Coordinates of C-alpha atoms in Angstrom, one line a residue:
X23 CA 165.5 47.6 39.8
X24 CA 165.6 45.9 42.9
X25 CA 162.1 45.3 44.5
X26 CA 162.5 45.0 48.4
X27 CA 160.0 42.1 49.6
X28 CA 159.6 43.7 53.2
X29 CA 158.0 46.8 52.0
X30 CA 155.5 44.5 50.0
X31 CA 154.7 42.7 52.8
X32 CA 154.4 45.7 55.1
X33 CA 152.0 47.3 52.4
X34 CA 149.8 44.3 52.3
X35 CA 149.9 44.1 56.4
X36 CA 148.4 48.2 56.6
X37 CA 146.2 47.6 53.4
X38 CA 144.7 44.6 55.6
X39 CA 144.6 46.7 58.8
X40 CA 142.6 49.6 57.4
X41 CA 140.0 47.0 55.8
X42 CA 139.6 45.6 59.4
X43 CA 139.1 48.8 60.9
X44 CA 136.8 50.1 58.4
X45 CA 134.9 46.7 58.6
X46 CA 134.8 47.2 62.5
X47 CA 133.8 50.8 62.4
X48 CA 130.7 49.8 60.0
X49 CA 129.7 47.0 62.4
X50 CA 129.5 49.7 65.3
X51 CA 127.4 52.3 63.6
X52 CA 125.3 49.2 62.3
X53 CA 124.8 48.1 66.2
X54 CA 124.2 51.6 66.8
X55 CA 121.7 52.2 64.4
X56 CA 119.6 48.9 66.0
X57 CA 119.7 50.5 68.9
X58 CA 117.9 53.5 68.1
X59 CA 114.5 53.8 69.1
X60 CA 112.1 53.5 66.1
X61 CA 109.3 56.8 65.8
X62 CA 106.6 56.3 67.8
X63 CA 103.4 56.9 66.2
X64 CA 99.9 56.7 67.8
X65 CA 97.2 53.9 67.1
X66 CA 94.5 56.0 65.5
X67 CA 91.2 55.7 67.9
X68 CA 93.0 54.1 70.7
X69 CA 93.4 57.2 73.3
X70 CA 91.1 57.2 76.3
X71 CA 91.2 58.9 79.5
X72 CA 90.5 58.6 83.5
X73 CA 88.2 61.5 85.2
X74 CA 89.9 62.9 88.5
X75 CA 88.8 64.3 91.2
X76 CA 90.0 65.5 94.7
X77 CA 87.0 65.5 97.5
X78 CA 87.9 67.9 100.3
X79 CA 86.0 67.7 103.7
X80 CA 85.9 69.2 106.6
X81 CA 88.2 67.7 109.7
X82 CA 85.6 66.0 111.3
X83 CA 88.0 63.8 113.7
X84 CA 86.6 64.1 117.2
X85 CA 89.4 65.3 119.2
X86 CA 90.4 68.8 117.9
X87 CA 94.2 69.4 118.0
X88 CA 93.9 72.4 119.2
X89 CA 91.4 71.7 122.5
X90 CA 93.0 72.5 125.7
X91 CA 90.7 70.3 127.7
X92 CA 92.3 67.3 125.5
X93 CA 94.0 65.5 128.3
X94 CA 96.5 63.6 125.4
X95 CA 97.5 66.5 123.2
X96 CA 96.1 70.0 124.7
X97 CA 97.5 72.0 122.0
X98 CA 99.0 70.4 118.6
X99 CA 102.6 72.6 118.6
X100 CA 102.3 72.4 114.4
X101 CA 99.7 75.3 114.3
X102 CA 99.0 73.8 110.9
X103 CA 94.9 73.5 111.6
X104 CA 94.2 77.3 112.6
X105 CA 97.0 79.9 110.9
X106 CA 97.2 83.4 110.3
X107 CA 98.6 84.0 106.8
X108 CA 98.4 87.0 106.0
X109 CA 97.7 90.8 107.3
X110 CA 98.5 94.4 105.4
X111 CA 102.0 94.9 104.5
X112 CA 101.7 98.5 105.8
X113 CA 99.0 101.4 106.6
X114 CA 100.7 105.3 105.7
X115 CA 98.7 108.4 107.3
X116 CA 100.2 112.0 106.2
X117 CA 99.0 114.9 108.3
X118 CA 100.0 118.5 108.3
X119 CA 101.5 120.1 111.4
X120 CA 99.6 120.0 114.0
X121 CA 99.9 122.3 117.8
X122 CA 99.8 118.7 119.8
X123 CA 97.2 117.1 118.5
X124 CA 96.6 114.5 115.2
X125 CA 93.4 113.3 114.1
X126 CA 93.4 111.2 110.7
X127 CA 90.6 109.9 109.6
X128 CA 91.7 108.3 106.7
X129 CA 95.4 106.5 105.1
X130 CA 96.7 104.4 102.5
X131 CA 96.7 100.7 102.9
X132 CA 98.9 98.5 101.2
X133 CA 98.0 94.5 100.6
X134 CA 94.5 94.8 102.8
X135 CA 93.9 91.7 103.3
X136 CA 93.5 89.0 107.0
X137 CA 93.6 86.1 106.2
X138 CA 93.2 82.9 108.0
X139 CA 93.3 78.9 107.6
X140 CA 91.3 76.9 109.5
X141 CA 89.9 73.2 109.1
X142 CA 87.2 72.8 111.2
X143 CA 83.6 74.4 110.6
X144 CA 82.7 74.0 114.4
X145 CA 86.0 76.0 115.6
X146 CA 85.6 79.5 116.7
X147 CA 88.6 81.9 116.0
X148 CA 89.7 85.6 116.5
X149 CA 92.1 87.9 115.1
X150 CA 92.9 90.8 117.1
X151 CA 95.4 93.8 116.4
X152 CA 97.0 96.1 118.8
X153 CA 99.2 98.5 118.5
X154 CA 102.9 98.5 120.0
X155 CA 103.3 100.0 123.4
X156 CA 100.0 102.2 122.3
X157 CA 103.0 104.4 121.0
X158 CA 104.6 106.2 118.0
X159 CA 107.7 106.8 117.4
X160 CA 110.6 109.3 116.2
X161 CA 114.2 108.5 117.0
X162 CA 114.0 108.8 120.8
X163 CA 111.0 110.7 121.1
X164 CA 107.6 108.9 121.2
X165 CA 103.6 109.7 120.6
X166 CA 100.7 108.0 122.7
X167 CA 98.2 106.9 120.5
X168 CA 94.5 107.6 121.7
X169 CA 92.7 105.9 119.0
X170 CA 93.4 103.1 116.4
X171 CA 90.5 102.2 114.1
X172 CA 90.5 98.9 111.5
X173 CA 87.6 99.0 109.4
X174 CA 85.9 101.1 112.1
X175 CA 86.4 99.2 114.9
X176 CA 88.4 100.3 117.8
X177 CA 91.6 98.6 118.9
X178 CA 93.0 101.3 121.3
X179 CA 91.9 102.4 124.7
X180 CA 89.4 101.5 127.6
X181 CA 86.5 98.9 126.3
X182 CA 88.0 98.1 122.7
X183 CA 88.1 94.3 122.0
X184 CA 90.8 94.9 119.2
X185 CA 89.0 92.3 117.3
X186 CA 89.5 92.8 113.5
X187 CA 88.0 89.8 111.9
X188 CA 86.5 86.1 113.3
X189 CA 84.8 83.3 112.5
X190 CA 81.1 84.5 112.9
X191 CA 82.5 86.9 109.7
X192 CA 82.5 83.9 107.7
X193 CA 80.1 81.6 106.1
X194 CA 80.9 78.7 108.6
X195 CA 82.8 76.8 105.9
X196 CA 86.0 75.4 107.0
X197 CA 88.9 76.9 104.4
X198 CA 90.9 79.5 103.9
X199 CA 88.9 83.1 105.2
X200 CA 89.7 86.6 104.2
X201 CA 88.7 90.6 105.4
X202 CA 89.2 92.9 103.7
X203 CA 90.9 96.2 105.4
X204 CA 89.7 99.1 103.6
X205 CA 89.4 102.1 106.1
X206 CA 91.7 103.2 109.0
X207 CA 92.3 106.2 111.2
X208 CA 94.7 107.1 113.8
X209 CA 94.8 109.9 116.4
X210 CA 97.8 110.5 118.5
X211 CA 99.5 113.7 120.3
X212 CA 102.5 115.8 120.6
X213 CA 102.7 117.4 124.0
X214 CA 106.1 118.7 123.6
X215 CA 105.8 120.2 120.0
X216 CA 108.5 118.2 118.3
X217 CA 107.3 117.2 115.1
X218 CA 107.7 119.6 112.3
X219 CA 107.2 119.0 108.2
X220 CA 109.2 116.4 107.1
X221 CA 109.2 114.2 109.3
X222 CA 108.3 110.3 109.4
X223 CA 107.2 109.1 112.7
X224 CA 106.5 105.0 112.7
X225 CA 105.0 102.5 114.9
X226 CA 103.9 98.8 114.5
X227 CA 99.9 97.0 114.0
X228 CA 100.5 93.8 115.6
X229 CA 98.1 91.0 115.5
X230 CA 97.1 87.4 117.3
X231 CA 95.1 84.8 116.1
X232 CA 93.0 83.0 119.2
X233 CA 90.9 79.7 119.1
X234 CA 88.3 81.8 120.4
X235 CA 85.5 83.9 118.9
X236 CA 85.8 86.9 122.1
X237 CA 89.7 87.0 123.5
X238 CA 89.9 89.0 126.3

């Protein structure tokens, strides 16, 4: 038989190639395997720990940011040291017809609650509502509104401050202060007859915080 010496020699040549290549593939997943982290295990009676705590003061810093008499900086444009955050997401009255005039003494309120920031505890602050235009309205008809109450207190008409909440409400502590809005009333009119069942009439409770404890 005749034995062809090139196909020895390439036999030996891929035998040799494929030990290489294993060889080199067992080297990586050796280096590999050095690299891997080792477990971490804890050192038994070797934990301790650092007490934290967080100190808050009141902004005692002479010059208040929002002074107007401060000749430098009369009023700090950030509003971050006196801020209204919150006020009811809505108040909802229902009423029966009425022959022109609406009296309620009494409606839902969702999310009662003023609330204001405010970092200094010798600042005196106001919150007062109003109501839009002193109006209701329907489409292009609208209702004068005679009487607004908050918690009693009167933000309509002749003499009525419209002051819902301040800072002699509060214990004097500078922080974050809240009211609670739990009783409302409205009375409004309807000269011209037009409201009839069914219908939704709507106006807006606006309100302004004021770096004062009496805004006029």
């Amino acid at each position: 038989m005749y034995h062809n010496k090139n196909n020895n020699y390439l036999e030996e040549t891929t035998m040799k190639t494929i030990k290489i290549i294993t060889l080199s593939a067992v080297t990586i997943l050796a280096t590999i395997a050095v690299a891997l982290p080792a477990h971490a295990d804890e050192i038994t009676n070797s934990k301790k720990a650092t007490p934290t705590e967080v100190q808050i003061t009141d902004a005692t810093d002479p010059k208040d940011p929002l002074d107007p008499e401060d000749p430098e900086k009369p009023v700090d444009p950030n509003q971050a040291h006196l801020v209204l955050n919150k006020v009811p997401s809505a108040y909802k009255f229902t009423s029966t017809v009425s022959n022109g005039e609406y009296s309620i003494t009494d409606g839902q309120i969702d999310n009662g609650v003023i609330e204001v920031f405010n970092d200094r505890t010798d600042r005196q602050w106001s919150v007062k509502a109003s109501v839009a235009e002193n109006k209701l309205s329907l489409n292009t008809n609208t209702f004068d509104v005679s009487s607004f109450t908050v918690n009693k207190k009167e933000i309509v008409g002749t003499g009525a401050t419209g002051v819902v909440f301040n800072s002699a409400d509060t214990d004097g502590i500078a922080g974050t202060k809240t009211k609670t809005v739990d009783n409302i009333s409205i009375s409004f009119t309807d000269p011209d007859g037009v409201l009839k069942d069914g219908d939704t009439i709507n106006g807006l409770i606006n309100y302004q915080l004021f770096n004062t404890v009496s805004p006029n």
